[in-house]
mmCIF file of C-alpha atoms and ligand atoms in Angstrom:
data_model
loop_
_atom_site.group_PDB
_atom_site.id
_atom_site.type_symbol
_atom_site.label_atom_id
_atom_site.label_comp_id
_atom_site.label_asym_id
_atom_site.label_seq_id
_atom_site.Cartn_x
_atom_site.Cartn_y
_atom_site.Cartn_z
ATOM 1 C CA MET A 1 52.866 -120.777 -105.476
ATOM 2 C CA THR A 2 56.338 -119.379 -105.985
ATOM 3 C CA SER A 3 58.228 -117.291 -103.482
ATOM 4 C CA GLY A 4 57.906 -114.425 -106.016
ATOM 5 C CA ASP A 5 54.091 -114.682 -105.829
ATOM 6 C CA LEU A 6 54.250 -114.645 -102.038
ATOM 7 C CA SER A 7 56.385 -111.544 -101.781
ATOM 8 C CA ARG A 8 54.192 -109.749 -104.364
ATOM 9 C CA ARG A 9 51.086 -110.620 -102.297
ATOM 10 C CA ARG A 10 52.786 -109.401 -99.139
ATOM 11 C CA PHE A 11 53.694 -106.156 -100.868
ATOM 12 C CA PHE A 12 50.118 -105.484 -101.995
ATOM 13 C CA ALA A 13 48.756 -106.411 -98.556
ATOM 14 C CA GLN A 14 51.135 -103.988 -96.869
ATOM 15 C CA ALA A 15 50.266 -101.263 -99.377
ATOM 16 C CA ALA A 16 46.556 -101.764 -98.709
ATOM 17 C CA VAL A 17 47.078 -101.509 -94.934
ATOM 18 C CA ALA A 18 49.215 -98.397 -95.337
ATOM 19 C CA SER A 19 46.646 -96.782 -97.580
ATOM 20 C CA VAL A 20 43.787 -97.503 -95.136
ATOM 21 C CA GLY A 21 45.919 -96.187 -92.330
ATOM 22 C CA MET A 22 46.382 -92.918 -94.195
ATOM 23 C CA THR A 23 42.805 -92.380 -95.288
ATOM 24 C CA VAL A 24 40.772 -93.409 -92.245
ATOM 25 C CA PRO A 25 41.575 -90.357 -90.115
ATOM 26 C CA MET A 26 40.447 -88.016 -92.927
ATOM 27 C CA SER A 27 37.135 -89.762 -93.639
ATOM 28 C CA VAL A 28 33.837 -88.070 -92.740
ATOM 29 C CA GLU A 29 31.304 -90.002 -90.723
ATOM 30 C CA PRO A 30 28.433 -91.060 -92.961
ATOM 31 C CA GLY A 31 25.435 -88.797 -92.493
ATOM 32 C CA ALA A 32 27.342 -86.147 -90.503
ATOM 33 C CA PRO A 33 26.605 -82.599 -91.671
ATOM 34 C CA GLU A 34 29.514 -80.965 -93.460
ATOM 35 C CA ALA A 35 30.743 -78.025 -91.498
ATOM 36 C CA ASP A 36 31.053 -75.252 -94.097
ATOM 37 C CA GLY A 37 32.974 -72.998 -91.746
ATOM 38 C CA LEU A 38 30.944 -69.935 -92.767
ATOM 39 C CA VAL A 39 29.798 -67.290 -90.329
ATOM 40 C CA GLU A 40 26.712 -65.127 -90.510
ATOM 41 C CA VAL A 41 27.080 -61.390 -90.207
ATOM 42 C CA ALA A 42 24.438 -58.660 -90.336
ATOM 43 C CA PHE A 43 25.105 -54.945 -90.717
ATOM 44 C CA THR A 44 23.829 -51.869 -92.495
ATOM 45 C CA VAL A 45 25.557 -50.381 -95.518
ATOM 46 C CA ASN A 46 24.461 -46.937 -96.610
ATOM 47 C CA GLY A 47 21.277 -47.346 -94.579
ATOM 48 C CA LYS A 48 20.355 -50.726 -96.044
ATOM 49 C CA GLY A 49 20.364 -53.886 -93.949
ATOM 50 C CA GLU A 50 22.568 -56.702 -95.240
ATOM 51 C CA ARG A 51 23.007 -60.267 -94.036
ATOM 52 C CA LEU A 52 25.835 -62.420 -95.387
ATOM 53 C CA ARG A 53 27.200 -65.888 -94.780
ATOM 54 C CA VAL A 54 30.903 -65.507 -95.260
ATOM 55 C CA ASP A 55 34.233 -67.211 -94.917
ATOM 56 C CA PRO A 56 35.616 -65.625 -91.733
ATOM 57 C CA ARG A 57 38.871 -64.877 -93.546
ATOM 58 C CA ILE A 58 37.220 -62.541 -96.093
ATOM 59 C CA THR A 59 38.034 -58.864 -95.785
ATOM 60 C CA LEU A 60 35.407 -56.180 -95.622
ATOM 61 C CA LEU A 61 36.831 -54.795 -98.880
ATOM 62 C CA ASP A 62 36.253 -58.056 -100.764
ATOM 63 C CA ALA A 63 32.803 -58.500 -99.229
ATOM 64 C CA LEU A 64 31.777 -54.983 -100.292
ATOM 65 C CA ARG A 65 33.123 -55.342 -103.812
ATOM 66 C CA GLU A 66 32.379 -58.973 -104.603
ATOM 67 C CA ARG A 67 29.343 -59.867 -102.479
ATOM 68 C CA LEU A 68 27.507 -56.539 -102.340
ATOM 69 C CA GLU A 69 28.766 -55.151 -105.689
ATOM 70 C CA LEU A 70 29.755 -51.856 -104.081
ATOM 71 C CA THR A 71 32.792 -51.365 -106.291
ATOM 72 C CA GLY A 72 33.245 -47.673 -105.539
ATOM 73 C CA THR A 73 35.566 -48.700 -102.715
ATOM 74 C CA LYS A 74 38.872 -49.398 -104.457
ATOM 75 C CA LYS A 75 41.466 -52.092 -103.930
ATOM 76 C CA GLY A 76 44.867 -50.477 -104.238
ATOM 77 C CA CYS A 77 47.644 -52.114 -102.225
ATOM 78 C CA ASP A 78 45.358 -54.523 -100.291
ATOM 79 C CA ARG A 79 47.759 -54.232 -97.350
ATOM 80 C CA GLY A 80 46.868 -51.041 -95.506
ATOM 81 C CA GLN A 81 49.285 -48.684 -97.169
ATOM 82 C CA CYS A 82 47.342 -46.575 -99.679
ATOM 83 C CA GLY A 83 43.938 -45.632 -98.225
ATOM 84 C CA ALA A 84 42.034 -46.411 -101.440
ATOM 85 C CA CYS A 85 39.752 -48.786 -99.538
ATOM 86 C CA THR A 86 38.677 -46.290 -96.833
ATOM 87 C CA VAL A 87 35.095 -46.613 -95.611
ATOM 88 C CA HIS A 88 33.296 -45.484 -92.461
ATOM 89 C CA VAL A 89 32.306 -47.918 -89.725
ATOM 90 C CA ASP A 90 30.070 -46.364 -87.078
ATOM 91 C CA GLY A 91 31.266 -42.990 -88.350
ATOM 92 C CA ARG A 92 34.987 -43.697 -88.086
ATOM 93 C CA ARG A 93 37.517 -44.188 -90.891
ATOM 94 C CA VAL A 94 38.494 -47.800 -91.471
ATOM 95 C CA LEU A 95 40.768 -49.477 -94.004
ATOM 96 C CA SER A 96 38.474 -52.140 -95.339
ATOM 97 C CA CYS A 97 41.360 -54.234 -96.701
ATOM 98 C CA LEU A 98 42.614 -54.734 -93.136
ATOM 99 C CA THR A 99 39.190 -55.411 -91.639
ATOM 100 C CA LEU A 100 37.501 -58.803 -91.543
ATOM 101 C CA VAL A 101 33.867 -58.631 -92.560
ATOM 102 C CA ALA A 102 33.106 -61.143 -89.793
ATOM 103 C CA THR A 103 33.791 -58.367 -87.257
ATOM 104 C CA MET A 104 31.122 -56.112 -88.763
ATOM 105 C CA ASP A 105 28.096 -57.686 -87.083
ATOM 106 C CA GLY A 106 25.739 -54.948 -85.896
ATOM 107 C CA LYS A 107 27.867 -52.160 -87.391
ATOM 108 C CA ARG A 108 26.763 -49.190 -89.480
ATOM 109 C CA LEU A 109 28.848 -48.786 -92.614
ATOM 110 C CA THR A 110 29.053 -45.983 -95.131
ATOM 111 C CA THR A 111 30.797 -46.300 -98.476
ATOM 112 C CA ILE A 112 31.340 -43.750 -101.209
ATOM 113 C CA GLU A 113 28.028 -44.858 -102.760
ATOM 114 C CA GLY A 114 26.206 -43.678 -99.630
ATOM 115 C CA LEU A 115 27.427 -40.070 -99.506
ATOM 116 C CA ALA A 116 25.238 -38.394 -102.122
ATOM 117 C CA LYS A 117 21.581 -37.739 -101.389
ATOM 118 C CA GLY A 118 19.939 -38.769 -104.627
ATOM 119 C CA ASP A 119 21.243 -36.408 -107.307
ATOM 120 C CA ARG A 120 22.717 -34.051 -104.713
ATOM 121 C CA LEU A 121 26.418 -34.667 -104.195
ATOM 122 C CA HIS A 122 27.928 -34.523 -100.720
ATOM 123 C CA PRO A 123 29.711 -31.151 -100.263
ATOM 124 C CA VAL A 124 33.084 -32.946 -100.236
ATOM 125 C CA GLN A 125 32.299 -34.693 -103.530
ATOM 126 C CA GLN A 126 31.289 -31.358 -105.041
ATOM 127 C CA ALA A 127 34.456 -29.716 -103.733
ATOM 128 C CA PHE A 128 36.666 -32.377 -105.318
ATOM 129 C CA ILE A 129 35.008 -31.634 -108.664
ATOM 130 C CA ASP A 130 35.197 -27.870 -108.236
ATOM 131 C CA CYS A 131 38.877 -27.963 -107.210
ATOM 132 C CA ASP A 132 40.052 -30.659 -109.657
ATOM 133 C CA GLY A 133 40.945 -32.832 -106.681
ATOM 134 C CA PHE A 134 41.640 -35.844 -108.880
ATOM 135 C CA GLN A 135 43.178 -36.942 -112.148
ATOM 136 C CA CYS A 136 42.751 -40.669 -112.832
ATOM 137 C CA GLY A 137 40.251 -40.889 -109.969
ATOM 138 C CA PHE A 138 41.395 -44.235 -108.574
ATOM 139 C CA CYS A 139 42.271 -42.909 -105.135
ATOM 140 C CA THR A 140 39.355 -40.461 -105.052
ATOM 141 C CA PRO A 141 36.689 -42.527 -103.239
ATOM 142 C CA GLY A 142 39.145 -43.199 -100.424
ATOM 143 C CA GLN A 143 40.283 -39.568 -100.386
ATOM 144 C CA ILE A 144 36.704 -38.352 -100.154
ATOM 145 C CA MET A 145 35.775 -40.809 -97.393
ATOM 146 C CA SER A 146 38.831 -39.699 -95.443
ATOM 147 C CA ALA A 147 38.091 -36.024 -96.044
ATOM 148 C CA VAL A 148 34.517 -36.387 -94.789
ATOM 149 C CA ALA A 149 35.814 -37.994 -91.589
ATOM 150 C CA VAL A 150 38.618 -35.445 -91.180
ATOM 151 C CA LEU A 151 36.120 -32.586 -91.402
ATOM 152 C CA ARG A 152 33.772 -34.297 -88.970
ATOM 153 C CA GLU A 153 36.655 -34.855 -86.535
ATOM 154 C CA GLY A 154 37.649 -31.182 -86.778
ATOM 155 C CA HIS A 155 41.126 -31.972 -88.100
ATOM 156 C CA ALA A 156 41.072 -29.559 -91.022
ATOM 157 C CA LYS A 157 41.962 -26.247 -89.402
ATOM 158 C CA SER A 158 45.064 -25.598 -91.513
ATOM 159 C CA ASP A 159 46.751 -26.894 -94.675
ATOM 160 C CA GLU A 160 49.302 -28.722 -92.514
ATOM 161 C CA GLU A 161 46.610 -30.329 -90.407
ATOM 162 C CA ILE A 162 44.718 -31.448 -93.517
ATOM 163 C CA ARG A 163 47.880 -32.908 -95.054
ATOM 164 C CA GLU A 164 48.694 -34.710 -91.819
ATOM 165 C CA ALA A 165 45.168 -36.061 -91.334
ATOM 166 C CA MET A 166 44.986 -37.207 -94.962
ATOM 167 C CA SER A 167 48.507 -38.625 -95.087
ATOM 168 C CA GLY A 168 47.254 -42.213 -95.144
ATOM 169 C CA ASN A 169 45.631 -41.619 -98.518
ATOM 170 C CA ILE A 170 48.143 -41.912 -101.334
ATOM 171 C CA CYS A 171 47.571 -40.286 -104.716
ATOM 172 C CA ARG A 172 49.875 -41.583 -107.451
ATOM 173 C CA CYS A 173 48.781 -38.716 -109.687
ATOM 174 C CA GLY A 174 50.048 -36.196 -107.135
ATOM 175 C CA ALA A 175 46.793 -34.265 -106.870
ATOM 176 C CA TYR A 176 47.598 -33.339 -103.260
ATOM 177 C CA PRO A 177 47.451 -29.512 -103.569
ATOM 178 C CA ASN A 178 44.005 -29.698 -105.169
ATOM 179 C CA ILE A 179 42.834 -32.241 -102.607
ATOM 180 C CA VAL A 180 43.798 -29.832 -99.808
ATOM 181 C CA GLU A 181 41.915 -27.052 -101.611
ATOM 182 C CA ALA A 182 38.877 -29.306 -101.926
ATOM 183 C CA VAL A 183 38.895 -30.101 -98.199
ATOM 184 C CA LYS A 184 39.153 -26.372 -97.423
ATOM 185 C CA GLN A 185 36.261 -25.555 -99.735
ATOM 186 C CA ALA A 186 34.126 -28.268 -98.131
ATOM 187 C CA ARG A 187 35.096 -26.959 -94.681
ATOM 188 C CA SER A 188 33.870 -23.490 -95.516
HETATM 189 FE FE1 FES B 1 43.494 -50.832 -98.355
HETATM 190 FE FE2 FES B 1 45.480 -49.904 -99.873
HETATM 191 S S1 FES B 1 43.757 -51.118 -100.475
HETATM 192 S S2 FES B 1 45.070 -49.458 -97.792
HETATM 193 FE FE1 FES B 2 45.034 -40.773 -109.707
HETATM 194 FE FE2 FES B 2 44.875 -40.039 -107.155
HETATM 195 S S1 FES B 2 43.868 -39.154 -108.859
HETATM 196 S S2 FES B 2 45.798 -41.791 -107.962
#
């Protein structure tokens, strides 16, 4: 055996040891159950009970749209700046893009799909139609969910108060004057 053969063997032996050293800590014990890291969460949406196993990092917005196919709630900025994703949780306004679905266990949710009673629109929905409170309509579900909450909270006593209370809902089409009119009509 030449000294070249010896050093080649030593090289491969060292490589094998190094490779085992790197892989052993990451190996899974045979027969051990794989932890999937999912969490179970149960809540009601629009009066219907739902139970999901979810990645704890998933937002309520993505769970509503992608798991429950409730696509009326819109994804605008996905970072809490536009209000398009507004839903109600236990009667209060929530930005679903900033809310983890894992925190919704036992909660009562309402989305835009849950406002109408059969064919009868919610008064705020009807007011948005009557007052042309939208153009492209992308922001409208979030606007309507906010308006319903604003009226319930009693924060719609004047135009200024409505504008202030609805200021988290951005409308790129600039339908603000008509949105204020719609909230006033619904109030009355
Ligand atoms: Fe949630 Fe814009 S999508 S605030
Ligand atoms: Fe188009 Fe508001 S109606 S963004």
